[in-house]
PDB file of C-alpha atoms in Angstrom:
ATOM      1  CA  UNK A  17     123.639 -22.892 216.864  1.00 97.00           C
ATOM      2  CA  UNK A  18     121.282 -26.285 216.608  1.00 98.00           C
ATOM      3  CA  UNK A  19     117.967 -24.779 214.697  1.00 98.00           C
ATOM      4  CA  UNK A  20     115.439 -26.848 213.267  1.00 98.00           C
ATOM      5  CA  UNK A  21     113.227 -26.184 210.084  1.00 98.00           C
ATOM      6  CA  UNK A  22     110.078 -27.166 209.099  1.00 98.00           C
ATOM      7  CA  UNK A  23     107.618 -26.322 206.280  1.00 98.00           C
ATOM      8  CA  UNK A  24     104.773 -28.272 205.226  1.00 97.00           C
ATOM      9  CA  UNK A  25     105.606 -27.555 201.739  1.00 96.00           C
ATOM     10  CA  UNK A  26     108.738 -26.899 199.774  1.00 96.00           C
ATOM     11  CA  UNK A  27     107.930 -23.760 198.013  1.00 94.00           C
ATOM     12  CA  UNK A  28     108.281 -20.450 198.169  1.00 92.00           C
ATOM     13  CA  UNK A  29     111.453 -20.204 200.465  1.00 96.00           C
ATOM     14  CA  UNK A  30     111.399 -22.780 202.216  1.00 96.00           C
ATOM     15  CA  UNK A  31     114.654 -24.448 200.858  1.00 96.00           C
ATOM     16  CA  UNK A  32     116.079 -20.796 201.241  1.00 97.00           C
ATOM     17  CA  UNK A  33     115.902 -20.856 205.126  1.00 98.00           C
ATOM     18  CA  UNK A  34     117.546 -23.838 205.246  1.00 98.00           C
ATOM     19  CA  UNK A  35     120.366 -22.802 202.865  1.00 97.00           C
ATOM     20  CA  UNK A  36     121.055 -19.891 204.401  1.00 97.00           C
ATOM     21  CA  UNK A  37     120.960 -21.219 208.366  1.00 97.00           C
ATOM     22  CA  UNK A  38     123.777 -23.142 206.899  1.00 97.00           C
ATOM     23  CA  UNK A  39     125.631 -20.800 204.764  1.00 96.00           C
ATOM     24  CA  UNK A  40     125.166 -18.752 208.420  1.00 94.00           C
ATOM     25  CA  UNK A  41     127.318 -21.504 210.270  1.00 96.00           C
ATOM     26  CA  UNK A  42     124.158 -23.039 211.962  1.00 97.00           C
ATOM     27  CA  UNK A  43     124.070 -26.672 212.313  1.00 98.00           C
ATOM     28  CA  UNK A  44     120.031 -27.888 210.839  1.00 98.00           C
ATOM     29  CA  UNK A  45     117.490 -30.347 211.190  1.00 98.00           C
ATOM     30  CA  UNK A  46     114.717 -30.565 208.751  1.00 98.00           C
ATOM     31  CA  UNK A  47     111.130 -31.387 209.493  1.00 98.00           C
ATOM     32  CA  UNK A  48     108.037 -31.996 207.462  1.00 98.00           C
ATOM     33  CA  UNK A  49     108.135 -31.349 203.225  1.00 98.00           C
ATOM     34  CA  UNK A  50     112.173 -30.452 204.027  1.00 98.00           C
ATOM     35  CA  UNK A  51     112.663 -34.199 205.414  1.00 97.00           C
ATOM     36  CA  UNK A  52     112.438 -37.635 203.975  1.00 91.00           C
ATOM     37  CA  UNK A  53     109.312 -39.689 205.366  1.00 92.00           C
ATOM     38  CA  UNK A  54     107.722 -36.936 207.841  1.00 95.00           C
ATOM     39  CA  UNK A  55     104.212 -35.763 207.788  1.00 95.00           C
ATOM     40  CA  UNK A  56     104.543 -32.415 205.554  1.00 96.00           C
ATOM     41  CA  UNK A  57     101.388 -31.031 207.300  1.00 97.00           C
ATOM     42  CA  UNK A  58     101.882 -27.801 209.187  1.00 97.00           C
ATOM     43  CA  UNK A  59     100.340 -28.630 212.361  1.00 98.00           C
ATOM     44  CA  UNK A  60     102.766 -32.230 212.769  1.00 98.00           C
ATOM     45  CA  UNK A  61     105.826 -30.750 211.111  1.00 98.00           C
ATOM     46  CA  UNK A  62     105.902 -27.269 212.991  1.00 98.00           C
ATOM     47  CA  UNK A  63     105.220 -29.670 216.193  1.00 98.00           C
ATOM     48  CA  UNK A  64     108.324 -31.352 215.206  1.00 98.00           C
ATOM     49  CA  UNK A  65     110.424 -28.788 215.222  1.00 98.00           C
ATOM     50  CA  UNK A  66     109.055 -26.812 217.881  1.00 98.00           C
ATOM     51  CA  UNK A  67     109.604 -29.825 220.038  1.00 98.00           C
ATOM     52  CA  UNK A  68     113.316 -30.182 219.784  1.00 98.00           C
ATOM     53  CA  UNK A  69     113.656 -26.564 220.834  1.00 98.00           C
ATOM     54  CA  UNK A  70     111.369 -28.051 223.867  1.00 98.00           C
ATOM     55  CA  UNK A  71     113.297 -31.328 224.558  1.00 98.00           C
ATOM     56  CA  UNK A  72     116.408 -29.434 223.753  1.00 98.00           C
ATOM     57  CA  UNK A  73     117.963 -30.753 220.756  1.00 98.00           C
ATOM     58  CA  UNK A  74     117.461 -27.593 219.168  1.00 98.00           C
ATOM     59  CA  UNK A  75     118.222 -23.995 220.377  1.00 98.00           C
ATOM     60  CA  UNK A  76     115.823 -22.302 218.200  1.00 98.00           C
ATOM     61  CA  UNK A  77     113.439 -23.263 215.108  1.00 98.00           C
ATOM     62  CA  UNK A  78     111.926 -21.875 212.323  1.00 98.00           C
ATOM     63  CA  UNK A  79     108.950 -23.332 210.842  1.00 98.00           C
ATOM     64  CA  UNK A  80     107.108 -22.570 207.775  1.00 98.00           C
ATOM     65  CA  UNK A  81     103.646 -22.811 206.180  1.00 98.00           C
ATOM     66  CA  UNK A  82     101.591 -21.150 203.364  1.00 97.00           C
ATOM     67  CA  UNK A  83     100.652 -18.429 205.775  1.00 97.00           C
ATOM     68  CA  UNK A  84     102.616 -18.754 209.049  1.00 98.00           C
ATOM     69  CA  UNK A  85      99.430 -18.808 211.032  1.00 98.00           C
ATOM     70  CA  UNK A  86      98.763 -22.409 211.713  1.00 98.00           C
ATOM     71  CA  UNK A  87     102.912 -22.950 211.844  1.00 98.00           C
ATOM     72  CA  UNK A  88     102.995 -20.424 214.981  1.00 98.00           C
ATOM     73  CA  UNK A  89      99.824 -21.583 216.381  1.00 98.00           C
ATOM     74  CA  UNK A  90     101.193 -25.486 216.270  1.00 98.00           C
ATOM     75  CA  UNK A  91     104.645 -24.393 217.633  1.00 98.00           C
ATOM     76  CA  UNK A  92     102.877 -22.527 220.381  1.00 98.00           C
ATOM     77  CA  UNK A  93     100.694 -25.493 221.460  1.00 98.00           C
ATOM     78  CA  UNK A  94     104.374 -27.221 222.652  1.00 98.00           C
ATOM     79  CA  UNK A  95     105.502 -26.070 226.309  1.00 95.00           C
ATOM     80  CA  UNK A  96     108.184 -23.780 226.646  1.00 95.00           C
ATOM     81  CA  UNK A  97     108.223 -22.688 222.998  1.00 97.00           C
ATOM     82  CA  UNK A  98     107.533 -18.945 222.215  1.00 97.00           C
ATOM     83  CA  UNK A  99     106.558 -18.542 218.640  1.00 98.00           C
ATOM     84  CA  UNK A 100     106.576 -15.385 216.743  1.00 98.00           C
ATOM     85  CA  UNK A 101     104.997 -14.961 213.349  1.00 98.00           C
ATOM     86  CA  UNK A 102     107.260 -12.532 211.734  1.00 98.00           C
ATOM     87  CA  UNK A 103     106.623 -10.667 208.312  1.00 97.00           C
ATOM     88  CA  UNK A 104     109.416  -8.024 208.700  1.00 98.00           C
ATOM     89  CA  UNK A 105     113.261  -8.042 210.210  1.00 98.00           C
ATOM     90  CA  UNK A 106     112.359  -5.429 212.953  1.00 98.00           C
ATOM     91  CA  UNK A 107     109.140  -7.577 213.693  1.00 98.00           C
ATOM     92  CA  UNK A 108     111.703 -10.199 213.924  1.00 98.00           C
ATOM     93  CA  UNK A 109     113.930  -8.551 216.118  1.00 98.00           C
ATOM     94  CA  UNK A 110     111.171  -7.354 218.801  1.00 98.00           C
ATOM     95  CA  UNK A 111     109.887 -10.780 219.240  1.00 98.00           C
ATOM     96  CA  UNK A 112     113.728 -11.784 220.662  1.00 98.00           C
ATOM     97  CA  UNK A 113     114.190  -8.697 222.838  1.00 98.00           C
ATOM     98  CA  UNK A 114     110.781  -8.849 224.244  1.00 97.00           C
ATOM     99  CA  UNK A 115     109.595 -11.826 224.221  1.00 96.00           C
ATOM    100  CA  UNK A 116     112.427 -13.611 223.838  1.00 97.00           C
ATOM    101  CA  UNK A 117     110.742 -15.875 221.408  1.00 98.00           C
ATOM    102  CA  UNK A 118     112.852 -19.264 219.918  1.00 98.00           C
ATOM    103  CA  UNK A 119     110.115 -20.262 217.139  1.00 98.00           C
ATOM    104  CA  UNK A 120     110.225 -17.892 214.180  1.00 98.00           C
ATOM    105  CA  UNK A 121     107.324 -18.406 212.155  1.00 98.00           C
ATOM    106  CA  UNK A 122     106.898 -17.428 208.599  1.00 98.00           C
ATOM    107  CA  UNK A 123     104.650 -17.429 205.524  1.00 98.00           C
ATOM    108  CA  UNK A 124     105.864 -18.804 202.285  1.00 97.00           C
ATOM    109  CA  UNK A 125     103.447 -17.098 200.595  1.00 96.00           C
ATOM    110  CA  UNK A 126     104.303 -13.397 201.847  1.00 96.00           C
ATOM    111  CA  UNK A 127     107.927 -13.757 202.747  1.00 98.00           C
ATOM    112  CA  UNK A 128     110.645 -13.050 199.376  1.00 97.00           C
ATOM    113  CA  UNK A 129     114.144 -13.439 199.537  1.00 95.00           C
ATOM    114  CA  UNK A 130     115.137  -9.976 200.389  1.00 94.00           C
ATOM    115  CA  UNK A 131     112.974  -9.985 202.682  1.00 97.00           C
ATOM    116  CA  UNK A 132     113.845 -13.830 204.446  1.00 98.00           C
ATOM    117  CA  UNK A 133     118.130 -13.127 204.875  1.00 96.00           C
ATOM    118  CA  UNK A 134     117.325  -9.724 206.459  1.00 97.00           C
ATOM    119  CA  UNK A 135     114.382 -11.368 208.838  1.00 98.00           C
ATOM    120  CA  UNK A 136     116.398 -14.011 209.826  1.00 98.00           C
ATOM    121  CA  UNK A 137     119.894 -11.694 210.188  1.00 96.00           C
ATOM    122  CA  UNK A 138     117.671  -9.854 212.390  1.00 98.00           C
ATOM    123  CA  UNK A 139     116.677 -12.522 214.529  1.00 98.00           C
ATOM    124  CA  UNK A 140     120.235 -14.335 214.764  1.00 96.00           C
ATOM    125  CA  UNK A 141     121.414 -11.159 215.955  1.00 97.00           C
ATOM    126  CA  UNK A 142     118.909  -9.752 219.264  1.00 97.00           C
ATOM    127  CA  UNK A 143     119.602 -10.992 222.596  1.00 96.00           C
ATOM    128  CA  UNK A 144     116.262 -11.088 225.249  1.00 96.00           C
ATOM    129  CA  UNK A 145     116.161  -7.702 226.972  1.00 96.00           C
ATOM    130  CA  UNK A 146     117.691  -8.165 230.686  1.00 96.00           C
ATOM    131  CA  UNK A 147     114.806  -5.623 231.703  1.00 97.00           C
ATOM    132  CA  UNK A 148     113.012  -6.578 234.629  1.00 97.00           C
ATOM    133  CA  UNK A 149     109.944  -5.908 233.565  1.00 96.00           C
ATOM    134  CA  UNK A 150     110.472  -7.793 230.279  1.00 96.00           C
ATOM    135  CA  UNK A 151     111.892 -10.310 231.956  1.00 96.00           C
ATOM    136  CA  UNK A 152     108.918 -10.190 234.185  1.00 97.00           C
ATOM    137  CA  UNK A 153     106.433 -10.699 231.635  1.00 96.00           C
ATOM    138  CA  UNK A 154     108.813 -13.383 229.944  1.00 93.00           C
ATOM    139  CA  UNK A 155     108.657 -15.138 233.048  1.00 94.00           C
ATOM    140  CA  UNK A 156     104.703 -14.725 233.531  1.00 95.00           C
ATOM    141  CA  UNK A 157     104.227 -16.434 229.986  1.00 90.00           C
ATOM    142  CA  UNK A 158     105.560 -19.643 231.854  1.00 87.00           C
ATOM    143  CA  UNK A 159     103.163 -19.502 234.239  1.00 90.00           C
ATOM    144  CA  UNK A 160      99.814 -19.036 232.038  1.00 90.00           C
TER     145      UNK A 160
END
């Protein structure tokens, strides 16, 4: 899978969700503090990524910022990208089955190790609900 990763800082563990998208098999692009001669702040680097999900050169993204707050809230701003600001794996896992969200957000500040492999294994592996009334309310998203 094509995911892209931004944080607008490389701390915490940042480099960590890029490491292990790739020790994962996923194919990434970097954005923001993780990139060479990008704008590391949160609102232009989470737009980055959140826009090749958008435009398609990416099927999913992660981005990253001290909090996860303004990361999500950037990502969001893009068309077609659902963003989900996820502290916990089974938080992680609800925002794919129901809302079928492709932006992860996280904090750096609040997310550890343990805590980002079992998030992200979490994520990787949920599929959108084929519910019709998920799908439903998937679908009305598009249309607010």
């Amino acid at each position: 899978m094509r995911i892209s990763v931004s944080a607008d800082e490389n701390t915490g563990v940042a480099s960590d969700v890029v490491r292990l998208l790739q020790e994962h098999g996923h194919q990434v692009t970097t954005h923001g503090a993780l990139a060479q001669r990008e704008r590391t702040d949160w609102a232009w680097a989470s737009e980055a990524a959140a826009r090749d999900v958008a435009d398609g050169r990416s099927d999913q993204a992660v981005v990253c910022c001290w909090t996860g707050t303004g990361a999500s809230i950037a990502a969001n701003k893009v068309a077609g990208v659902r963003a989900a600001l996820c502290t916990d794996a089974e938080t992680a896992r609800g925002a794919r089955v129901w809302n079928d969200a492709n932006v992860l957000a996280l904090s750096l500040r609040l997310t550890s190790a343990a805590q980002l492999d079992e998030i992200l294994r979490a994520w990787f592996a949920a599929v959108p609900s084929p519910e019709p009334t998920d799908q439903a309310n998937i679908a009305h998203l598009t249309q607010i």
